[in-house]
mmCIF file of C-alpha atoms and ligand atoms in Angstrom:
data_model
loop_
_atom_site.group_PDB
_atom_site.id
_atom_site.type_symbol
_atom_site.label_atom_id
_atom_site.label_comp_id
_atom_site.label_asym_id
_atom_site.label_seq_id
_atom_site.Cartn_x
_atom_site.Cartn_y
_atom_site.Cartn_z
ATOM 1 C CA UNK A 1 65.034 -45.363 -28.835
ATOM 2 C CA UNK A 2 65.065 -47.400 -25.609
ATOM 3 C CA UNK A 3 61.573 -48.671 -24.629
ATOM 4 C CA UNK A 4 60.629 -50.123 -21.217
ATOM 5 C CA UNK A 5 60.097 -53.596 -22.678
ATOM 6 C CA UNK A 6 60.721 -55.328 -25.968
ATOM 7 C CA UNK A 7 60.491 -58.763 -27.619
ATOM 8 C CA UNK A 8 63.547 -60.759 -28.629
ATOM 9 C CA UNK A 9 63.075 -62.594 -31.949
ATOM 10 C CA UNK A 10 66.012 -64.722 -33.133
ATOM 11 C CA UNK A 11 66.796 -66.477 -36.437
ATOM 12 C CA UNK A 12 65.820 -69.710 -34.712
ATOM 13 C CA UNK A 13 62.377 -68.284 -33.894
ATOM 14 C CA UNK A 14 61.909 -67.245 -37.515
ATOM 15 C CA UNK A 15 62.906 -70.713 -38.713
ATOM 16 C CA UNK A 16 60.450 -72.335 -36.309
ATOM 17 C CA UNK A 17 57.562 -70.167 -37.537
ATOM 18 C CA UNK A 18 58.500 -70.727 -41.184
ATOM 19 C CA UNK A 19 58.470 -74.501 -40.627
ATOM 20 C CA UNK A 20 55.055 -74.269 -38.970
ATOM 21 C CA UNK A 21 53.686 -72.258 -41.906
ATOM 22 C CA UNK A 22 54.752 -75.037 -44.278
ATOM 23 C CA UNK A 23 52.933 -77.657 -42.204
ATOM 24 C CA UNK A 24 49.362 -78.975 -42.578
ATOM 25 C CA UNK A 25 47.871 -76.916 -39.769
ATOM 26 C CA UNK A 26 47.730 -73.164 -39.266
ATOM 27 C CA UNK A 27 45.359 -73.631 -36.321
ATOM 28 C CA UNK A 28 43.877 -76.521 -34.281
ATOM 29 C CA UNK A 29 46.939 -78.650 -35.054
ATOM 30 C CA UNK A 30 49.440 -80.593 -32.941
ATOM 31 C CA UNK A 31 51.910 -77.735 -32.332
ATOM 32 C CA UNK A 32 49.485 -76.134 -29.892
ATOM 33 C CA UNK A 33 49.416 -79.231 -27.691
ATOM 34 C CA UNK A 34 53.222 -79.468 -27.952
ATOM 35 C CA UNK A 35 53.528 -75.854 -26.725
ATOM 36 C CA UNK A 36 51.053 -76.520 -23.914
ATOM 37 C CA UNK A 37 53.074 -79.569 -22.803
ATOM 38 C CA UNK A 38 56.370 -77.640 -22.937
ATOM 39 C CA UNK A 39 54.799 -74.793 -20.966
ATOM 40 C CA UNK A 40 53.442 -77.182 -18.301
ATOM 41 C CA UNK A 41 56.939 -78.652 -17.938
ATOM 42 C CA UNK A 42 58.492 -75.213 -17.618
ATOM 43 C CA UNK A 43 55.994 -74.005 -15.008
ATOM 44 C CA UNK A 44 55.635 -77.322 -13.201
ATOM 45 C CA UNK A 45 51.856 -77.749 -13.523
ATOM 46 C CA UNK A 46 49.738 -80.593 -14.899
ATOM 47 C CA UNK A 47 47.697 -78.815 -17.583
ATOM 48 C CA UNK A 48 48.045 -75.775 -19.843
ATOM 49 C CA UNK A 49 45.474 -74.318 -22.239
ATOM 50 C CA UNK A 50 46.731 -71.896 -24.899
ATOM 51 C CA UNK A 51 44.337 -69.110 -25.864
ATOM 52 C CA UNK A 52 44.313 -66.032 -28.065
ATOM 53 C CA UNK A 53 45.574 -63.554 -25.423
ATOM 54 C CA UNK A 54 45.960 -63.002 -21.686
ATOM 55 C CA UNK A 55 42.609 -61.253 -21.430
ATOM 56 C CA UNK A 56 40.848 -64.239 -23.046
ATOM 57 C CA UNK A 57 42.691 -66.433 -20.517
ATOM 58 C CA UNK A 58 41.221 -64.336 -17.694
ATOM 59 C CA UNK A 59 37.722 -64.376 -19.201
ATOM 60 C CA UNK A 60 37.673 -68.161 -19.696
ATOM 61 C CA UNK A 61 39.101 -68.678 -16.206
ATOM 62 C CA UNK A 62 36.364 -66.549 -14.677
ATOM 63 C CA UNK A 63 33.731 -68.543 -16.611
ATOM 64 C CA UNK A 64 35.270 -71.889 -15.617
ATOM 65 C CA UNK A 65 35.251 -70.789 -11.959
ATOM 66 C CA UNK A 66 31.552 -70.033 -12.276
ATOM 67 C CA UNK A 67 31.640 -66.240 -12.003
ATOM 68 C CA UNK A 68 28.200 -64.692 -12.635
ATOM 69 C CA UNK A 69 25.980 -61.751 -11.643
ATOM 70 C CA UNK A 70 26.057 -62.868 -7.997
ATOM 71 C CA UNK A 71 29.841 -63.018 -7.721
ATOM 72 C CA UNK A 72 32.022 -60.553 -5.830
ATOM 73 C CA UNK A 73 35.731 -60.942 -6.498
ATOM 74 C CA UNK A 74 38.760 -59.309 -4.857
ATOM 75 C CA UNK A 75 41.831 -58.007 -6.671
ATOM 76 C CA UNK A 76 44.621 -55.450 -6.469
ATOM 77 C CA UNK A 77 44.209 -51.951 -7.914
ATOM 78 C CA UNK A 78 47.825 -52.112 -9.111
ATOM 79 C CA UNK A 79 47.378 -54.146 -12.267
ATOM 80 C CA UNK A 80 46.434 -54.002 -15.907
ATOM 81 C CA UNK A 81 42.666 -53.444 -16.169
ATOM 82 C CA UNK A 82 42.068 -56.911 -17.657
ATOM 83 C CA UNK A 83 42.652 -58.576 -14.250
ATOM 84 C CA UNK A 84 39.491 -56.860 -13.023
ATOM 85 C CA UNK A 85 37.564 -56.599 -16.291
ATOM 86 C CA UNK A 86 37.243 -60.382 -16.653
ATOM 87 C CA UNK A 87 34.843 -60.414 -13.710
ATOM 88 C CA UNK A 88 32.790 -57.615 -15.266
ATOM 89 C CA UNK A 89 32.530 -59.637 -18.530
ATOM 90 C CA UNK A 90 30.666 -62.264 -16.494
ATOM 91 C CA UNK A 91 28.459 -59.689 -14.752
ATOM 92 C CA UNK A 92 30.234 -59.989 -11.392
ATOM 93 C CA UNK A 93 31.470 -57.217 -9.117
ATOM 94 C CA UNK A 94 35.083 -56.285 -8.408
ATOM 95 C CA UNK A 95 36.318 -55.195 -4.995
ATOM 96 C CA UNK A 96 39.804 -53.688 -5.001
ATOM 97 C CA UNK A 97 41.955 -54.246 -1.923
ATOM 98 C CA UNK A 98 45.080 -52.160 -1.253
ATOM 99 C CA UNK A 99 48.733 -53.075 -1.817
ATOM 100 C CA UNK A 100 51.687 -53.496 0.521
ATOM 101 C CA UNK A 101 53.944 -50.442 0.311
ATOM 102 C CA UNK A 102 57.196 -52.437 0.101
ATOM 103 C CA UNK A 103 56.311 -55.379 -2.159
ATOM 104 C CA UNK A 104 53.656 -53.535 -4.239
ATOM 105 C CA UNK A 105 51.634 -56.779 -4.058
ATOM 106 C CA UNK A 106 48.158 -57.186 -2.640
ATOM 107 C CA UNK A 107 48.447 -56.705 1.135
ATOM 108 C CA UNK A 108 47.229 -59.977 2.680
ATOM 109 C CA UNK A 109 46.488 -58.658 6.222
ATOM 110 C CA UNK A 110 44.536 -55.774 4.639
ATOM 111 C CA UNK A 111 42.706 -58.253 2.395
ATOM 112 C CA UNK A 112 41.695 -60.205 5.479
ATOM 113 C CA UNK A 113 40.271 -57.011 7.003
ATOM 114 C CA UNK A 114 38.264 -56.314 3.845
ATOM 115 C CA UNK A 115 36.885 -59.862 3.754
ATOM 116 C CA UNK A 116 36.019 -59.848 7.436
ATOM 117 C CA UNK A 117 34.303 -56.464 7.281
ATOM 118 C CA UNK A 118 31.698 -57.986 4.937
ATOM 119 C CA UNK A 119 29.029 -60.568 5.799
ATOM 120 C CA UNK A 120 30.128 -64.210 5.549
ATOM 121 C CA UNK A 121 29.885 -65.550 2.026
ATOM 122 C CA UNK A 122 30.101 -62.131 0.330
ATOM 123 C CA UNK A 123 33.094 -63.044 -1.837
ATOM 124 C CA UNK A 124 33.659 -65.924 -4.218
ATOM 125 C CA UNK A 125 37.304 -65.513 -5.200
ATOM 126 C CA UNK A 126 40.585 -63.597 -5.291
ATOM 127 C CA UNK A 127 42.714 -62.566 -8.269
ATOM 128 C CA UNK A 128 46.256 -61.927 -6.977
ATOM 129 C CA UNK A 129 48.753 -60.433 -9.438
ATOM 130 C CA UNK A 130 52.497 -61.218 -9.407
ATOM 131 C CA UNK A 131 53.107 -57.539 -10.035
ATOM 132 C CA UNK A 132 56.347 -56.609 -11.866
ATOM 133 C CA UNK A 133 57.360 -60.282 -11.688
ATOM 134 C CA UNK A 134 57.419 -60.606 -7.913
ATOM 135 C CA UNK A 135 55.592 -63.726 -6.754
ATOM 136 C CA UNK A 136 52.661 -63.357 -4.373
ATOM 137 C CA UNK A 137 53.034 -65.694 -1.384
ATOM 138 C CA UNK A 138 50.157 -67.912 -2.462
ATOM 139 C CA UNK A 139 50.606 -70.255 0.487
ATOM 140 C CA UNK A 140 49.670 -67.424 2.850
ATOM 141 C CA UNK A 141 46.934 -66.267 0.501
ATOM 142 C CA UNK A 142 45.477 -69.764 0.260
ATOM 143 C CA UNK A 143 45.277 -70.016 4.058
ATOM 144 C CA UNK A 144 43.070 -66.951 4.010
ATOM 145 C CA UNK A 145 41.128 -68.126 0.934
ATOM 146 C CA UNK A 146 40.402 -71.518 2.519
ATOM 147 C CA UNK A 147 39.052 -69.894 5.683
ATOM 148 C CA UNK A 148 36.482 -68.093 3.549
ATOM 149 C CA UNK A 149 35.914 -70.693 0.860
ATOM 150 C CA UNK A 150 37.351 -68.564 -1.962
ATOM 151 C CA UNK A 151 38.957 -69.708 -5.181
ATOM 152 C CA UNK A 152 42.269 -68.189 -6.360
ATOM 153 C CA UNK A 153 42.965 -67.123 -9.949
ATOM 154 C CA UNK A 154 46.622 -66.055 -10.151
ATOM 155 C CA UNK A 155 47.386 -63.405 -12.771
ATOM 156 C CA UNK A 156 50.991 -64.415 -13.488
ATOM 157 C CA UNK A 157 51.381 -62.372 -16.694
ATOM 158 C CA UNK A 158 54.460 -60.655 -15.256
ATOM 159 C CA UNK A 159 56.032 -63.733 -13.770
ATOM 160 C CA UNK A 160 56.709 -66.810 -15.924
ATOM 161 C CA UNK A 161 59.848 -68.242 -14.278
ATOM 162 C CA UNK A 162 59.210 -66.395 -11.017
ATOM 163 C CA UNK A 163 58.738 -68.206 -7.712
ATOM 164 C CA UNK A 164 58.407 -67.837 -3.946
ATOM 165 C CA UNK A 165 59.795 -70.099 -1.220
ATOM 166 C CA UNK A 166 57.063 -71.770 0.827
ATOM 167 C CA UNK A 167 57.105 -72.551 4.561
ATOM 168 C CA UNK A 168 58.787 -75.922 3.890
ATOM 169 C CA UNK A 169 61.608 -74.189 1.991
ATOM 170 C CA UNK A 170 60.349 -75.417 -1.399
ATOM 171 C CA UNK A 171 60.397 -73.220 -4.522
ATOM 172 C CA UNK A 172 56.865 -72.681 -5.796
ATOM 173 C CA UNK A 173 56.804 -71.447 -9.379
ATOM 174 C CA UNK A 174 54.265 -68.820 -10.349
ATOM 175 C CA UNK A 175 51.399 -70.593 -12.073
ATOM 176 C CA UNK A 176 52.262 -74.110 -10.839
ATOM 177 C CA UNK A 177 48.773 -74.596 -9.432
ATOM 178 C CA UNK A 178 49.890 -75.772 -6.011
ATOM 179 C CA UNK A 179 48.061 -73.007 -4.151
ATOM 180 C CA UNK A 180 45.837 -71.525 -6.879
ATOM 181 C CA UNK A 181 42.930 -73.037 -8.804
ATOM 182 C CA UNK A 182 44.004 -71.431 -12.064
ATOM 183 C CA UNK A 183 46.775 -69.122 -13.269
ATOM 184 C CA UNK A 184 47.086 -67.107 -16.458
ATOM 185 C CA UNK A 185 49.907 -65.750 -18.616
ATOM 186 C CA UNK A 186 50.192 -63.396 -21.606
ATOM 187 C CA UNK A 187 52.483 -63.649 -24.637
ATOM 188 C CA UNK A 188 52.170 -60.000 -25.661
ATOM 189 C CA UNK A 189 55.524 -58.687 -26.990
ATOM 190 C CA UNK A 190 56.366 -56.775 -23.786
ATOM 191 C CA UNK A 191 56.023 -59.951 -21.703
ATOM 192 C CA UNK A 192 58.757 -62.603 -21.169
ATOM 193 C CA UNK A 193 57.593 -64.948 -23.928
ATOM 194 C CA UNK A 194 56.288 -63.262 -27.076
ATOM 195 C CA UNK A 195 53.986 -64.759 -29.715
ATOM 196 C CA UNK A 196 52.414 -61.528 -31.005
ATOM 197 C CA UNK A 197 49.156 -62.073 -29.179
ATOM 198 C CA UNK A 198 48.657 -65.091 -26.986
ATOM 199 C CA UNK A 199 47.857 -66.372 -23.534
ATOM 200 C CA UNK A 200 47.938 -69.486 -21.381
ATOM 201 C CA UNK A 201 45.895 -70.874 -18.515
ATOM 202 C CA UNK A 202 47.597 -73.349 -16.175
ATOM 203 C CA UNK A 203 46.045 -75.671 -13.595
ATOM 204 C CA UNK A 204 46.363 -79.016 -11.807
ATOM 205 C CA UNK A 205 42.586 -79.535 -11.824
ATOM 206 C CA UNK A 206 41.445 -81.914 -14.548
ATOM 207 C CA UNK A 207 37.780 -80.828 -14.442
ATOM 208 C CA UNK A 208 38.694 -77.173 -14.913
ATOM 209 C CA UNK A 209 41.089 -78.187 -17.691
ATOM 210 C CA UNK A 210 38.363 -80.038 -19.625
ATOM 211 C CA UNK A 211 35.961 -77.160 -19.150
ATOM 212 C CA UNK A 212 38.499 -74.640 -20.444
ATOM 213 C CA UNK A 213 39.169 -76.731 -23.564
ATOM 214 C CA UNK A 214 35.461 -76.673 -24.404
ATOM 215 C CA UNK A 215 34.968 -72.987 -23.579
ATOM 216 C CA UNK A 216 37.944 -72.085 -25.787
ATOM 217 C CA UNK A 217 36.137 -73.402 -28.823
ATOM 218 C CA UNK A 218 32.443 -72.417 -28.690
ATOM 219 C CA UNK A 219 31.471 -74.845 -25.922
ATOM 220 C CA UNK A 220 31.627 -77.638 -28.510
ATOM 221 C CA UNK A 221 32.835 -81.143 -27.727
ATOM 222 C CA UNK A 222 33.609 -84.148 -29.968
ATOM 223 C CA UNK A 223 34.208 -86.401 -26.963
ATOM 224 C CA UNK A 224 31.620 -89.247 -27.193
ATOM 225 C CA UNK A 225 31.776 -89.773 -23.455
ATOM 226 C CA UNK A 226 30.308 -86.344 -22.935
ATOM 227 C CA UNK A 227 27.450 -86.519 -25.445
ATOM 228 C CA UNK A 228 23.970 -85.900 -24.027
ATOM 229 C CA UNK A 229 21.652 -86.362 -27.004
ATOM 230 C CA UNK A 230 20.509 -89.951 -27.280
ATOM 231 C CA UNK A 231 18.134 -89.562 -30.197
ATOM 232 C CA UNK A 232 19.200 -89.664 -33.824
ATOM 233 C CA UNK A 233 17.459 -86.648 -35.263
ATOM 234 C CA UNK A 234 17.584 -88.101 -38.777
ATOM 235 C CA UNK A 235 15.154 -90.966 -38.104
ATOM 236 C CA UNK A 236 14.004 -90.502 -34.519
ATOM 237 C CA UNK A 237 15.512 -93.772 -33.231
ATOM 238 C CA UNK A 238 17.271 -94.076 -29.906
ATOM 239 C CA UNK A 239 21.023 -94.266 -30.201
ATOM 240 C CA UNK A 240 23.562 -95.775 -27.909
ATOM 241 C CA UNK A 241 26.681 -93.815 -27.167
ATOM 242 C CA UNK A 242 29.194 -94.837 -29.775
ATOM 243 C CA UNK A 243 26.560 -95.016 -32.500
ATOM 244 C CA UNK A 244 27.055 -91.399 -33.421
ATOM 245 C CA UNK A 245 28.119 -90.679 -37.004
ATOM 246 C CA UNK A 246 31.646 -89.399 -37.590
ATOM 247 C CA UNK A 247 30.630 -85.791 -38.018
ATOM 248 C CA UNK A 248 28.671 -85.621 -34.798
ATOM 249 C CA UNK A 249 29.527 -83.059 -32.113
ATOM 250 C CA UNK A 250 27.637 -81.208 -29.422
ATOM 251 C CA UNK A 251 27.576 -77.613 -28.314
ATOM 252 C CA UNK A 252 26.977 -78.005 -24.607
ATOM 253 C CA UNK A 253 27.376 -74.501 -23.320
ATOM 254 C CA UNK A 254 28.028 -70.981 -24.556
ATOM 255 C CA UNK A 255 31.729 -70.762 -25.396
ATOM 256 C CA UNK A 256 33.925 -68.511 -27.489
ATOM 257 C CA UNK A 257 36.523 -68.664 -30.212
ATOM 258 C CA UNK A 258 39.590 -67.894 -28.114
ATOM 259 C CA UNK A 259 41.890 -70.270 -29.974
ATOM 260 C CA UNK A 260 45.635 -69.924 -30.445
ATOM 261 C CA UNK A 261 47.343 -70.763 -33.781
ATOM 262 C CA UNK A 262 49.969 -73.367 -34.643
ATOM 263 C CA UNK A 263 52.504 -70.883 -35.980
ATOM 264 C CA UNK A 264 52.223 -68.859 -32.776
ATOM 265 C CA UNK A 265 52.725 -72.082 -30.828
ATOM 266 C CA UNK A 266 55.876 -72.783 -32.858
ATOM 267 C CA UNK A 267 57.164 -69.332 -31.899
ATOM 268 C CA UNK A 268 56.187 -69.983 -28.279
ATOM 269 C CA UNK A 269 58.103 -73.283 -28.158
ATOM 270 C CA UNK A 270 61.168 -71.604 -29.625
ATOM 271 C CA UNK A 271 60.917 -68.641 -27.213
ATOM 272 C CA UNK A 272 60.421 -70.927 -24.226
ATOM 273 C CA UNK A 273 63.841 -72.516 -24.871
ATOM 274 C CA UNK A 274 65.434 -69.154 -23.996
ATOM 275 C CA UNK A 275 63.169 -68.351 -21.050
ATOM 276 C CA UNK A 276 65.739 -69.156 -18.354
ATOM 277 C CA UNK A 277 68.403 -67.168 -20.177
ATOM 278 C CA UNK A 278 65.956 -64.254 -20.305
ATOM 279 C CA UNK A 279 65.367 -64.377 -16.553
ATOM 280 C CA UNK A 280 69.118 -64.468 -15.917
ATOM 281 C CA UNK A 281 69.671 -61.373 -18.029
ATOM 282 C CA UNK A 282 66.706 -59.575 -16.435
ATOM 283 C CA UNK A 283 68.106 -60.365 -12.994
ATOM 284 C CA UNK A 284 71.528 -59.003 -13.948
ATOM 285 C CA UNK A 285 69.866 -55.784 -15.167
ATOM 286 C CA UNK A 286 67.938 -55.518 -11.887
ATOM 287 C CA UNK A 287 71.073 -56.006 -9.792
ATOM 288 C CA UNK A 288 72.839 -53.236 -11.721
ATOM 289 C CA UNK A 289 69.932 -50.803 -11.312
ATOM 290 C CA UNK A 290 69.692 -51.635 -7.628
ATOM 291 C CA UNK A 291 73.370 -51.121 -6.936
ATOM 292 C CA UNK A 292 73.499 -47.915 -8.975
ATOM 293 C CA UNK A 293 70.651 -46.304 -7.019
ATOM 294 C CA UNK A 294 71.487 -47.443 -3.486
ATOM 295 C CA UNK A 295 71.820 -44.424 -1.219
ATOM 296 C CA UNK A 296 70.786 -41.874 -3.887
ATOM 297 C CA UNK A 297 68.606 -39.259 -2.240
ATOM 298 C CA UNK A 298 66.185 -38.988 -5.184
ATOM 299 C CA UNK A 299 65.209 -42.664 -4.695
ATOM 300 C CA UNK A 300 62.302 -43.321 -2.342
ATOM 301 C CA UNK A 301 62.092 -47.066 -2.972
ATOM 302 C CA UNK A 302 62.917 -49.594 -5.702
ATOM 303 C CA UNK A 303 62.099 -53.143 -6.800
ATOM 304 C CA UNK A 304 65.380 -54.299 -5.292
ATOM 305 C CA UNK A 305 67.037 -57.693 -5.536
ATOM 306 C CA UNK A 306 64.531 -60.341 -4.487
ATOM 307 C CA UNK A 307 64.928 -64.105 -4.930
ATOM 308 C CA UNK A 308 62.411 -65.535 -7.400
ATOM 309 C CA UNK A 309 61.577 -62.132 -8.914
ATOM 310 C CA UNK A 310 60.990 -62.543 -12.674
ATOM 311 C CA UNK A 311 61.641 -58.830 -13.353
ATOM 312 C CA UNK A 312 59.019 -58.080 -15.964
ATOM 313 C CA UNK A 313 59.432 -54.539 -14.644
ATOM 314 C CA UNK A 314 62.059 -52.707 -12.630
ATOM 315 C CA UNK A 315 60.247 -50.020 -10.667
ATOM 316 C CA UNK A 316 61.847 -47.111 -8.861
ATOM 317 C CA UNK A 317 59.944 -44.574 -6.765
ATOM 318 C CA UNK A 318 61.439 -41.128 -7.115
ATOM 319 C CA UNK A 319 61.063 -37.453 -6.297
ATOM 320 C CA UNK A 320 59.696 -35.365 -9.189
ATOM 321 C CA UNK A 321 58.609 -38.365 -11.246
ATOM 322 C CA UNK A 322 56.975 -36.258 -14.007
ATOM 323 C CA UNK A 323 60.180 -34.259 -14.505
ATOM 324 C CA UNK A 324 62.256 -37.435 -14.740
ATOM 325 C CA UNK A 325 59.796 -39.077 -17.137
ATOM 326 C CA UNK A 326 59.863 -36.088 -19.484
ATOM 327 C CA UNK A 327 63.637 -35.725 -19.263
ATOM 328 C CA UNK A 328 64.151 -39.400 -20.159
ATOM 329 C CA UNK A 329 61.806 -39.053 -23.131
ATOM 330 C CA UNK A 330 63.909 -36.182 -24.423
ATOM 331 C CA UNK A 331 66.821 -38.649 -24.349
ATOM 332 C CA UNK A 332 64.706 -41.211 -26.264
ATOM 333 C CA UNK A 333 64.318 -43.376 -23.170
ATOM 334 C CA UNK A 334 60.690 -44.427 -22.971
ATOM 335 C CA UNK A 335 60.209 -45.363 -19.327
ATOM 336 C CA UNK A 336 56.614 -46.192 -18.437
ATOM 337 C CA UNK A 337 54.209 -45.927 -15.521
ATOM 338 C CA UNK A 338 52.706 -49.166 -14.158
ATOM 339 C CA UNK A 339 49.956 -48.591 -13.320
ATOM 340 C CA UNK A 340 47.449 -45.826 -12.939
ATOM 341 C CA UNK A 341 45.427 -47.537 -10.171
ATOM 342 C CA UNK A 342 42.572 -49.420 -11.763
ATOM 343 C CA UNK A 343 39.906 -48.073 -9.401
ATOM 344 C CA UNK A 344 40.592 -44.511 -10.633
ATOM 345 C CA UNK A 345 39.711 -45.333 -14.248
ATOM 346 C CA UNK A 346 36.452 -43.597 -15.221
ATOM 347 C CA UNK A 347 34.820 -46.984 -15.814
ATOM 348 C CA UNK A 348 35.451 -48.106 -12.208
ATOM 349 C CA UNK A 349 34.754 -44.636 -10.781
ATOM 350 C CA UNK A 350 31.336 -44.808 -12.379
ATOM 351 C CA UNK A 351 30.853 -48.036 -10.385
ATOM 352 C CA UNK A 352 31.495 -46.128 -7.151
ATOM 353 C CA UNK A 353 35.270 -46.127 -6.624
ATOM 354 C CA UNK A 354 36.993 -42.830 -5.810
ATOM 355 C CA UNK A 355 40.293 -41.165 -4.925
ATOM 356 C CA UNK A 356 41.206 -41.935 -1.322
ATOM 357 C CA UNK A 357 39.723 -45.458 -1.340
ATOM 358 C CA UNK A 358 43.117 -47.172 -1.690
ATOM 359 C CA UNK A 359 45.710 -44.799 -0.230
ATOM 360 C CA UNK A 360 48.778 -47.056 -0.514
ATOM 361 C CA UNK A 361 48.282 -47.752 -4.233
ATOM 362 C CA UNK A 362 47.532 -44.073 -4.844
ATOM 363 C CA UNK A 363 50.715 -42.972 -3.037
ATOM 364 C CA UNK A 364 52.702 -45.551 -5.016
ATOM 365 C CA UNK A 365 51.309 -44.171 -8.281
ATOM 366 C CA UNK A 366 52.511 -40.640 -7.462
ATOM 367 C CA UNK A 367 56.195 -41.683 -7.479
ATOM 368 C CA UNK A 368 56.594 -44.852 -9.564
ATOM 369 C CA UNK A 369 58.378 -45.255 -12.877
ATOM 370 C CA UNK A 370 59.328 -48.492 -14.691
ATOM 371 C CA UNK A 371 62.795 -48.454 -16.236
ATOM 372 C CA UNK A 372 63.857 -50.242 -19.440
ATOM 373 C CA UNK A 373 63.951 -53.980 -18.694
ATOM 374 C CA UNK A 374 64.349 -56.611 -21.401
ATOM 375 C CA UNK A 375 67.005 -59.253 -22.165
ATOM 376 C CA UNK A 376 68.444 -57.478 -25.236
ATOM 377 C CA UNK A 377 69.015 -54.197 -23.375
ATOM 378 C CA UNK A 378 72.786 -53.773 -23.717
ATOM 379 C CA UNK A 379 75.239 -52.804 -20.972
ATOM 380 C CA UNK A 380 75.863 -49.517 -22.788
ATOM 381 C CA UNK A 381 72.149 -48.761 -23.037
ATOM 382 C CA UNK A 382 71.609 -49.499 -19.346
ATOM 383 C CA UNK A 383 74.632 -47.364 -18.405
ATOM 384 C CA UNK A 384 73.128 -44.545 -20.478
ATOM 385 C CA UNK A 385 69.742 -44.886 -18.725
ATOM 386 C CA UNK A 386 71.385 -44.809 -15.288
ATOM 387 C CA UNK A 387 73.595 -41.841 -16.247
ATOM 388 C CA UNK A 388 70.633 -39.843 -17.558
ATOM 389 C CA UNK A 389 68.626 -40.471 -14.378
ATOM 390 C CA UNK A 390 71.489 -39.297 -12.178
ATOM 391 C CA UNK A 391 72.150 -36.356 -14.462
ATOM 392 C CA UNK A 392 68.522 -35.239 -14.114
ATOM 393 C CA UNK A 393 68.846 -34.963 -10.348
ATOM 394 C CA UNK A 394 72.193 -33.111 -10.111
HETATM 395 C C1 PLP B 1 49.464 -58.122 -20.187
HETATM 396 C C2 PLP B 1 48.599 -58.363 -19.022
HETATM 397 C C3 PLP B 1 47.292 -58.869 -19.136
HETATM 398 C C4 PLP B 1 46.586 -59.046 -20.441
HETATM 399 O O1 PLP B 1 47.248 -59.771 -21.389
HETATM 400 P P1 PLP B 1 46.926 -59.544 -22.958
HETATM 401 O O2 PLP B 1 47.631 -60.708 -23.584
HETATM 402 O O3 PLP B 1 47.482 -58.230 -23.337
HETATM 403 O O4 PLP B 1 45.453 -59.628 -23.120
HETATM 404 C C5 PLP B 1 46.597 -59.141 -17.965
HETATM 405 N N1 PLP B 1 47.125 -58.916 -16.748
HETATM 406 C C6 PLP B 1 48.365 -58.408 -16.601
HETATM 407 C C7 PLP B 1 48.896 -58.181 -15.220
HETATM 408 C C8 PLP B 1 49.129 -58.108 -17.721
HETATM 409 O O5 PLP B 1 50.344 -57.569 -17.569
#
């Protein structure tokens, strides 16, 4: 069977996890911080916060950015539902804005129209998604965001190792925090770096970083500097900061248990060492798909060869997509569809969204199919996939 995505676990990974299991900490230990530091170095940001999954990363980010019942937040309909759901967890409203038909990313000129067709101050933030691994031009997006005083939360789940080139010719890695307030990643097995479940939030903002650390673990802090209570409850005497007993801690706000574990962090560190190799292999697979399909009349569009693309997915748009999908399944090739537009899910329809609202994303969905794309896909397997696709159309 050939799936669309798959983890790559090596003997080295297994050794790293085994070592971690023999250590003193299964959770809340030093390996988590070591993974966070290694991840920050890889991405090129100041701070990383590891959490239990990508969805938890989105939820905590939305909380840290102050999303509440009065918030209206913009995102793309072409994403996994969690990118939008995180705003709903906090009681806010989601406004979907259509995609660009060539890049499949949120269409920035269209986004500007949506923002400007609402009264000033309607929106509080934007959640762009580096769909399929292609980096959103966050420099352009930030220009627009700054004009309207919006924060940016980059959903970079598809794009660790991806980048765009800014107007000064500098590579800007997805999640590096240069143009976004926060960015999030997932370590689900289909993503680039796999830890079973897992997620990461990256930022350059120290205040947001501190807030995320507290929110990740129940809103509790042990940092004396942050203590508010000045009375010793045991005997009613005033206390100076620093007089607190060793066990003392404070729950300052309503947080969650969205912690990551040390043995997952050990796996993450080990996986991260092969991240660049993974991108290289993904790129080679993309180039081969691209060259094999150039000029074929069943192809309407494809991901193509784009600098800085992290190739979580390789998408082709084809004639008779359903027929191709079913034919590939008969050959044990499990291509996948990314995504059914979010606004057409019954949950979002019940909130007022309907067919026709986002015509570009809906047209994309009619033709798209994501082909097998993962570093351990062999040459022979890829040749077989390409041959079966061509065979279907003769
Ligand atoms: C995978 C994914 C998520 C959610 O990550 P989980 O770790 O599965 O919770 C969010 N957004 C996008 C774009 C994703 O691909």
